[in-house]
mmCIF file of C-alpha atoms in Angstrom:
data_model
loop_
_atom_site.group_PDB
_atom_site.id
_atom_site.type_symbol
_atom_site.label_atom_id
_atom_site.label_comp_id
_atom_site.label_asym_id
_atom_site.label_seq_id
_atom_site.Cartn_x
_atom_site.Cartn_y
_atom_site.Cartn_z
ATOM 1 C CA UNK A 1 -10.760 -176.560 -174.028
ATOM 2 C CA UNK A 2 -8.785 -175.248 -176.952
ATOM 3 C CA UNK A 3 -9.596 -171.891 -178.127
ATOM 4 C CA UNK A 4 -8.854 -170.543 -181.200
ATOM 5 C CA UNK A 5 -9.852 -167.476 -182.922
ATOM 6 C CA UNK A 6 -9.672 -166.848 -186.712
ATOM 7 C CA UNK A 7 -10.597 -163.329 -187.062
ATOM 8 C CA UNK A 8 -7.355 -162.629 -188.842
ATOM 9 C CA UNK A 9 -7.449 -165.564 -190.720
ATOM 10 C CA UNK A 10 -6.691 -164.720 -194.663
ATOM 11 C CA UNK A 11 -5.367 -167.694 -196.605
ATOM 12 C CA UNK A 12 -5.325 -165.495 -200.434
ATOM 13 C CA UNK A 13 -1.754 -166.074 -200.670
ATOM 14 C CA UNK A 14 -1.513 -170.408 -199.424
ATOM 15 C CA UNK A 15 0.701 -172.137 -201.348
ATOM 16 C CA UNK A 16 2.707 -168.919 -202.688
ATOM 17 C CA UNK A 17 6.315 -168.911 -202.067
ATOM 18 C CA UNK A 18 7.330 -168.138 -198.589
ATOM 19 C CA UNK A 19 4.041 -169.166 -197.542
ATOM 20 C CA UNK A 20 2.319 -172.233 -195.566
ATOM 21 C CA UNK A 21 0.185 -174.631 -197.792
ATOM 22 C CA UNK A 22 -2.609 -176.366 -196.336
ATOM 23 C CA UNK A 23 -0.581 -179.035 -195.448
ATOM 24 C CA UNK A 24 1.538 -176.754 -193.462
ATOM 25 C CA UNK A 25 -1.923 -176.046 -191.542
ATOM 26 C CA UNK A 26 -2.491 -179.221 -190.681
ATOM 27 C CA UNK A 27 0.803 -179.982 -188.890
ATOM 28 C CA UNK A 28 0.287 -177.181 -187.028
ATOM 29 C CA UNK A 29 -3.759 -177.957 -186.044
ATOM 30 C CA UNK A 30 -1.933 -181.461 -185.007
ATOM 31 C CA UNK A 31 1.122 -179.890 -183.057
ATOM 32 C CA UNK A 32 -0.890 -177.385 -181.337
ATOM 33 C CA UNK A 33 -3.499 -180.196 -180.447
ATOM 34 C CA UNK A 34 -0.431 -183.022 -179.067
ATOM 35 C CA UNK A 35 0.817 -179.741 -176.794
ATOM 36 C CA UNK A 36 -3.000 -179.689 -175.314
ATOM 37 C CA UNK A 37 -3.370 -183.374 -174.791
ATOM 38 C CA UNK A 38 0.244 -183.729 -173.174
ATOM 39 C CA UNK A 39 -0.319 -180.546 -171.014
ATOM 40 C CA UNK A 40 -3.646 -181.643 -169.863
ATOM 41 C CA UNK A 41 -2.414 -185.342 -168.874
ATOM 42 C CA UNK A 42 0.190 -183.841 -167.077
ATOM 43 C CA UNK A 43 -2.628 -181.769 -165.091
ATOM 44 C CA UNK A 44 -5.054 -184.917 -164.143
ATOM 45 C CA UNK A 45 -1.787 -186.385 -163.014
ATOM 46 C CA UNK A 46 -0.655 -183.511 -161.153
ATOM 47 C CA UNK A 47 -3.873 -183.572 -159.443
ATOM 48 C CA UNK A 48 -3.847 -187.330 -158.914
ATOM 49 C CA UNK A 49 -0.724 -187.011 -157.106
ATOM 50 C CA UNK A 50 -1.978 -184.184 -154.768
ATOM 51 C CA UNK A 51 -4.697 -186.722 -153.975
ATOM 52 C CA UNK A 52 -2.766 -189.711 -152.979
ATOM 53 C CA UNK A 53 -0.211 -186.946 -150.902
ATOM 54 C CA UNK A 54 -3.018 -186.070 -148.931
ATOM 55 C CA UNK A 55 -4.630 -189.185 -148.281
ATOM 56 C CA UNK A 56 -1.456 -191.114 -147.387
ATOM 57 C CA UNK A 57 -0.712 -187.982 -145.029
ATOM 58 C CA UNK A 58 -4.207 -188.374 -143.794
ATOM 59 C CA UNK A 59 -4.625 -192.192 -143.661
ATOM 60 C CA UNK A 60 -0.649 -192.200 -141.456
ATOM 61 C CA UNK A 61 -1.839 -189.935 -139.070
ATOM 62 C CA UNK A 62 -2.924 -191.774 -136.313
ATOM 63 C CA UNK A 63 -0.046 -193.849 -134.972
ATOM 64 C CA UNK A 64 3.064 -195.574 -136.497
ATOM 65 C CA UNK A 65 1.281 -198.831 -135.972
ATOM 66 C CA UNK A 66 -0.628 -198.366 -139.016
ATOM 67 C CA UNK A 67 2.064 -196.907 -141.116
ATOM 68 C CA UNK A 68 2.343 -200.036 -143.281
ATOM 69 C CA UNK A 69 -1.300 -199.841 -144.200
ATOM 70 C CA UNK A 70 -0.799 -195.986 -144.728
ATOM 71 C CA UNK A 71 1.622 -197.251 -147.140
ATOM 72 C CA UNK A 72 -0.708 -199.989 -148.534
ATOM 73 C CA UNK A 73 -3.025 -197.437 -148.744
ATOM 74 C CA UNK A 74 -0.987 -194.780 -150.616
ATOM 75 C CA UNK A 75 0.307 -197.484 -153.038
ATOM 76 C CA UNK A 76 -2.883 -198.238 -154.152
ATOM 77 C CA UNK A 77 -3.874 -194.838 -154.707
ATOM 78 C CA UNK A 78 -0.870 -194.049 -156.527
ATOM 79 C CA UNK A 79 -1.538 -197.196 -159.248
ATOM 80 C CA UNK A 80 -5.223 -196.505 -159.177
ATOM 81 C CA UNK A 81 -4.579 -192.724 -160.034
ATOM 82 C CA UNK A 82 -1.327 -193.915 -162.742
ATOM 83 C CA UNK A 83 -3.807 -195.716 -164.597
ATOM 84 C CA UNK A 84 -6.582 -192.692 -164.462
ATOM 85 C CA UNK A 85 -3.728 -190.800 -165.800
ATOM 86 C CA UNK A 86 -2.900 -192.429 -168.688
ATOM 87 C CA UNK A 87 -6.794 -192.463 -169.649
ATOM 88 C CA UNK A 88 -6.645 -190.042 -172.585
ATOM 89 C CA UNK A 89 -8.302 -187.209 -171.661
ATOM 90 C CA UNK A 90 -11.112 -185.061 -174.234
ATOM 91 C CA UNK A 91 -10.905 -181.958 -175.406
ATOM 92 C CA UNK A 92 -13.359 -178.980 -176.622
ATOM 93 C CA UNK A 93 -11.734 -177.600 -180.059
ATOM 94 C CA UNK A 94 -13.927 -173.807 -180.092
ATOM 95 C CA UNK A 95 -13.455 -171.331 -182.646
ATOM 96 C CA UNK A 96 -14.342 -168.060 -182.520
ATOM 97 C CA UNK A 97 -14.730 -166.410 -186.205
ATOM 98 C CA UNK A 98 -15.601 -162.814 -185.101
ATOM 99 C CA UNK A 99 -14.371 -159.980 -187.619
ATOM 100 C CA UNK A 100 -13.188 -163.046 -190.402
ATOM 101 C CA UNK A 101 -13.581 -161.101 -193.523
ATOM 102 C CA UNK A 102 -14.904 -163.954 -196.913
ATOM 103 C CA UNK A 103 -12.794 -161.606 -199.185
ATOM 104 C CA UNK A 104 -9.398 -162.853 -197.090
ATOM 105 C CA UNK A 105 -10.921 -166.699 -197.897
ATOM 106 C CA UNK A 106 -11.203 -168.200 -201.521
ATOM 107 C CA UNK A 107 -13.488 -170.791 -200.959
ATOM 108 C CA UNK A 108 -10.461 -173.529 -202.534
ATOM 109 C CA UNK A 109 -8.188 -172.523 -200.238
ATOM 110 C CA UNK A 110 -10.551 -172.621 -197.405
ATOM 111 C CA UNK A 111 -11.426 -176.119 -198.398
ATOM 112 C CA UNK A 112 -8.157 -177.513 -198.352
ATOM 113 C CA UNK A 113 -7.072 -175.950 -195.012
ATOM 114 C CA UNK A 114 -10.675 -177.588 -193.316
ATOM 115 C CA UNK A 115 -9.750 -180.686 -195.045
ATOM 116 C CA UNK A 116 -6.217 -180.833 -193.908
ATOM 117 C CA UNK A 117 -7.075 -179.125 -190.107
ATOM 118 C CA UNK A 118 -9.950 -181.642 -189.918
ATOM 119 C CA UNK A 119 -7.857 -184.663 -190.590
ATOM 120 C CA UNK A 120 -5.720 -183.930 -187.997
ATOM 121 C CA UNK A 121 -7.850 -183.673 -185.544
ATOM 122 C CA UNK A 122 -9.102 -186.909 -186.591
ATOM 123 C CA UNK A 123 -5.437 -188.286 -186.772
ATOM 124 C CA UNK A 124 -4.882 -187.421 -182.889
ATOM 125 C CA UNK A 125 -7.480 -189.864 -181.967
ATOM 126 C CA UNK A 126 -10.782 -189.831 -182.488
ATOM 127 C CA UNK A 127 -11.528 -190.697 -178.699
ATOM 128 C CA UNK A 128 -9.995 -187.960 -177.792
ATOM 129 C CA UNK A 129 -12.351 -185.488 -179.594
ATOM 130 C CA UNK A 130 -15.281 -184.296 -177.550
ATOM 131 C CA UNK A 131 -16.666 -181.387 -179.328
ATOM 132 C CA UNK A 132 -15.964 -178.988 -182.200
ATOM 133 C CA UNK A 133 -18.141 -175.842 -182.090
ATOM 134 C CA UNK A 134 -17.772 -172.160 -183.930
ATOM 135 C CA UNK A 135 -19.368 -169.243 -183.906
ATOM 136 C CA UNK A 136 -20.744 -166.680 -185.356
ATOM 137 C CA UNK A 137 -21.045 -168.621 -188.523
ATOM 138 C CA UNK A 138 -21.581 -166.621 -191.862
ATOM 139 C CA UNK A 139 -23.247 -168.503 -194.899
ATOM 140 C CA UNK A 140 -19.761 -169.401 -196.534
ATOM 141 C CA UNK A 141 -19.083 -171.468 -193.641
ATOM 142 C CA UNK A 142 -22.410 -173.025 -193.367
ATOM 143 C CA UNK A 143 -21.920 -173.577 -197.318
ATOM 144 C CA UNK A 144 -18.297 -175.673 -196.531
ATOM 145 C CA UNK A 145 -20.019 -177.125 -193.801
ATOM 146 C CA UNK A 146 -22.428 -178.928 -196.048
ATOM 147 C CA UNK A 147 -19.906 -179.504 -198.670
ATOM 148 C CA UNK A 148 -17.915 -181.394 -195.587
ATOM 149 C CA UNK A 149 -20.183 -183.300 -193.796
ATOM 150 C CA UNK A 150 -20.905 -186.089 -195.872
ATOM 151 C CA UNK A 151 -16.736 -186.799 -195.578
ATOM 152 C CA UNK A 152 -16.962 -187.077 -192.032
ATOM 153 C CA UNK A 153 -17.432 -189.759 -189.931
ATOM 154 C CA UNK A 154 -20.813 -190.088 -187.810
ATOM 155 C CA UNK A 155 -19.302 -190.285 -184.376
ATOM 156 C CA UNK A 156 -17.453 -186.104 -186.048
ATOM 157 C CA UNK A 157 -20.703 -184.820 -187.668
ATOM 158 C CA UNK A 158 -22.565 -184.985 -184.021
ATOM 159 C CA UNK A 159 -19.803 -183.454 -182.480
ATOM 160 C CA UNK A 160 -19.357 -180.736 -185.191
ATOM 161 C CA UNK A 161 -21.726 -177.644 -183.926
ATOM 162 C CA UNK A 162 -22.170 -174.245 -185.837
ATOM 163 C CA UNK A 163 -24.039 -171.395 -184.520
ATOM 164 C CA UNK A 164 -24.824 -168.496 -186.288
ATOM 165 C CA UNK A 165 -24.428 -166.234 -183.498
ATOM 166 C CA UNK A 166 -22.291 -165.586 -180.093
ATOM 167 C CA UNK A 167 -25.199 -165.871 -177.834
ATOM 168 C CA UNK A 168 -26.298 -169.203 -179.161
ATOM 169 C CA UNK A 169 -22.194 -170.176 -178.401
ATOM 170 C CA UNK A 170 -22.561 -169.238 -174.819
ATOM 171 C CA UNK A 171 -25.477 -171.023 -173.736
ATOM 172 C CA UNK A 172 -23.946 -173.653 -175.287
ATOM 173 C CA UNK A 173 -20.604 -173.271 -173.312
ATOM 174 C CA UNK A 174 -22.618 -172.626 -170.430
ATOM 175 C CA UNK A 175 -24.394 -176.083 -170.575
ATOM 176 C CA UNK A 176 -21.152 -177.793 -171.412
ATOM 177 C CA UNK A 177 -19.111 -176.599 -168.957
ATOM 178 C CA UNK A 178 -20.948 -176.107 -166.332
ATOM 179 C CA UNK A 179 -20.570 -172.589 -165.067
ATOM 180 C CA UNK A 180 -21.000 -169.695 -166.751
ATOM 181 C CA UNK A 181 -17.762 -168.106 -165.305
ATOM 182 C CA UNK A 182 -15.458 -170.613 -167.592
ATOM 183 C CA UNK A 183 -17.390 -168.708 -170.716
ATOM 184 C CA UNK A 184 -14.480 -166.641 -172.327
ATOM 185 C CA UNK A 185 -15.476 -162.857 -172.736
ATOM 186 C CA UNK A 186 -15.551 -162.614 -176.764
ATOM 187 C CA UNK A 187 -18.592 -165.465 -175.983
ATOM 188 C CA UNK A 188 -20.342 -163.204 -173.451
ATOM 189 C CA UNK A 189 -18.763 -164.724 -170.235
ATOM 190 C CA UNK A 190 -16.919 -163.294 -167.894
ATOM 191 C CA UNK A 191 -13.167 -165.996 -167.988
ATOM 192 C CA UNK A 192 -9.988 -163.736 -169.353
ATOM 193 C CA UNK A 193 -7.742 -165.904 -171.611
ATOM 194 C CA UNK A 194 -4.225 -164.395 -170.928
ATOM 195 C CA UNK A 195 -2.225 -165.200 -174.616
ATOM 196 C CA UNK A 196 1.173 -166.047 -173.870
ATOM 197 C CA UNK A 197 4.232 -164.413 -176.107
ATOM 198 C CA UNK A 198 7.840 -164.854 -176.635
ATOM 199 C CA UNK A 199 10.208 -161.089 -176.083
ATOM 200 C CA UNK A 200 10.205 -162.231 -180.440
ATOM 201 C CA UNK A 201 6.694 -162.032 -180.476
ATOM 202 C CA UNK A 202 5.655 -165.241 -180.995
ATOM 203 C CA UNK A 203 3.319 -167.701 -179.340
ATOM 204 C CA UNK A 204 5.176 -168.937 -176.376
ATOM 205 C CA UNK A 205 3.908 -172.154 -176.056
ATOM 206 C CA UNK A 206 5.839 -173.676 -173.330
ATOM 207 C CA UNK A 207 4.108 -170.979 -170.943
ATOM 208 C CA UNK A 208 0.498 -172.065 -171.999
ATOM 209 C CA UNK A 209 1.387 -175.602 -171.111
ATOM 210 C CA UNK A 210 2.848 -174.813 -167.930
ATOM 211 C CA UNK A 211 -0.426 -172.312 -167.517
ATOM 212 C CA UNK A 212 -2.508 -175.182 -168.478
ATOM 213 C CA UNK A 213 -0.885 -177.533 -165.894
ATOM 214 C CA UNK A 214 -0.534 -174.993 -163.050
ATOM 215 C CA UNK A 215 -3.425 -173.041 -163.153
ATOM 216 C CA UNK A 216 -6.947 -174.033 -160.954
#
């Protein structure tokens, strides 16, 4: 799941000198997206390893005689799980909009940032896209939403889910991922999101990757 929140979000001066366009936006929407996809293969194949580890463990056990079929064994695990690894996984793009402020968003602007954002979510695979969901929605960004839609393809538009409010987002999550406990707390859950920095400041991504990889 990729979690995003655009509270702070104010896009009055894109395009200005010194400042990203909505180009710029969508590079990032793509980097930040191939950082989740490579982190989370490297977790199913983390786990796939674990697997075979313990089976072959388990499976040589009982005597040396059967080491060569605990070998067999583990070798077949290991190219059954290699291939399971390389399956590319889904992710859950969710957005949570609470305190975004329409005065920080001309409506232009916004449009070319969705359009640009949008497309490169598309451009990292379509397969890999399970579901898009924000919340709470105001009317401007049920307004864009309508304005969208008819650009999308089918197989986005029933993926693409907009509630108006942040209880309607965590029954949602709650259905979708199975336990309530994985909700984040600005949806109503109870799951803390620790946000990873640089000494700088910044967002240091190679710490959510290794968080993403790591944690259970």
């Amino acid at each position: 799941v990729l979690w995003c929140h655009t509270g702070r979000l104010d896009l009055r001066l894109l395009g200005r000198q010194g400042e990203p366009d909505a180009a710029a936006w969508g590079r990032a929407v793509a980097c930040i997206v191939e950082l989740g996809i490579v982190a989370a293969r490297a977790r199913a194949q983390r786990r796939s390893l674990e697997a075979v580890a313990t089976r072959a463990s388990a499976a040589e056990a009982p005597a040396q005689a059967t080491s060569l079929r605990g070998r067999q064994a583990s070798n077949s695990l290991l190219r059954t799980s290699g291939s399971r690894a390389h399956e590319p996984p889904k992710f859950m793009y969710v957005e949570s909009t609470r305190g975004l402020s329409v005065s920080k968003l001309p409506i232009r602007n916004m449009l070319r940032v969705a359009h640009a954002s949008l497309g490169a979510l598309l451009r990292s695979a379509p397969e890999r896209l399970g579901t898009i969901a924000v919340a709470p929605t105001l009317k401007f960004n049920r307004i864009i939403d309508k304005i969208m839609r008819p650009f999308l393809p089918e197989s986005v538009r029933t993926r693409l889910h907009l509630f108006a409010r942040e209880e309607q987002m965590r029954v949602f999550l709650t259905r979708e991922l199975g336990d309530e406990s994985k909700v984040p707390s600005f949806f109503g859950g109870t799951a803390e999101h620790k946000v990873h920095y640089t000494p700088e400041g910044n967002l240091d991504l190679l710490a959510m990757m290794s968080a993403i990889v790591d944690e259970d």
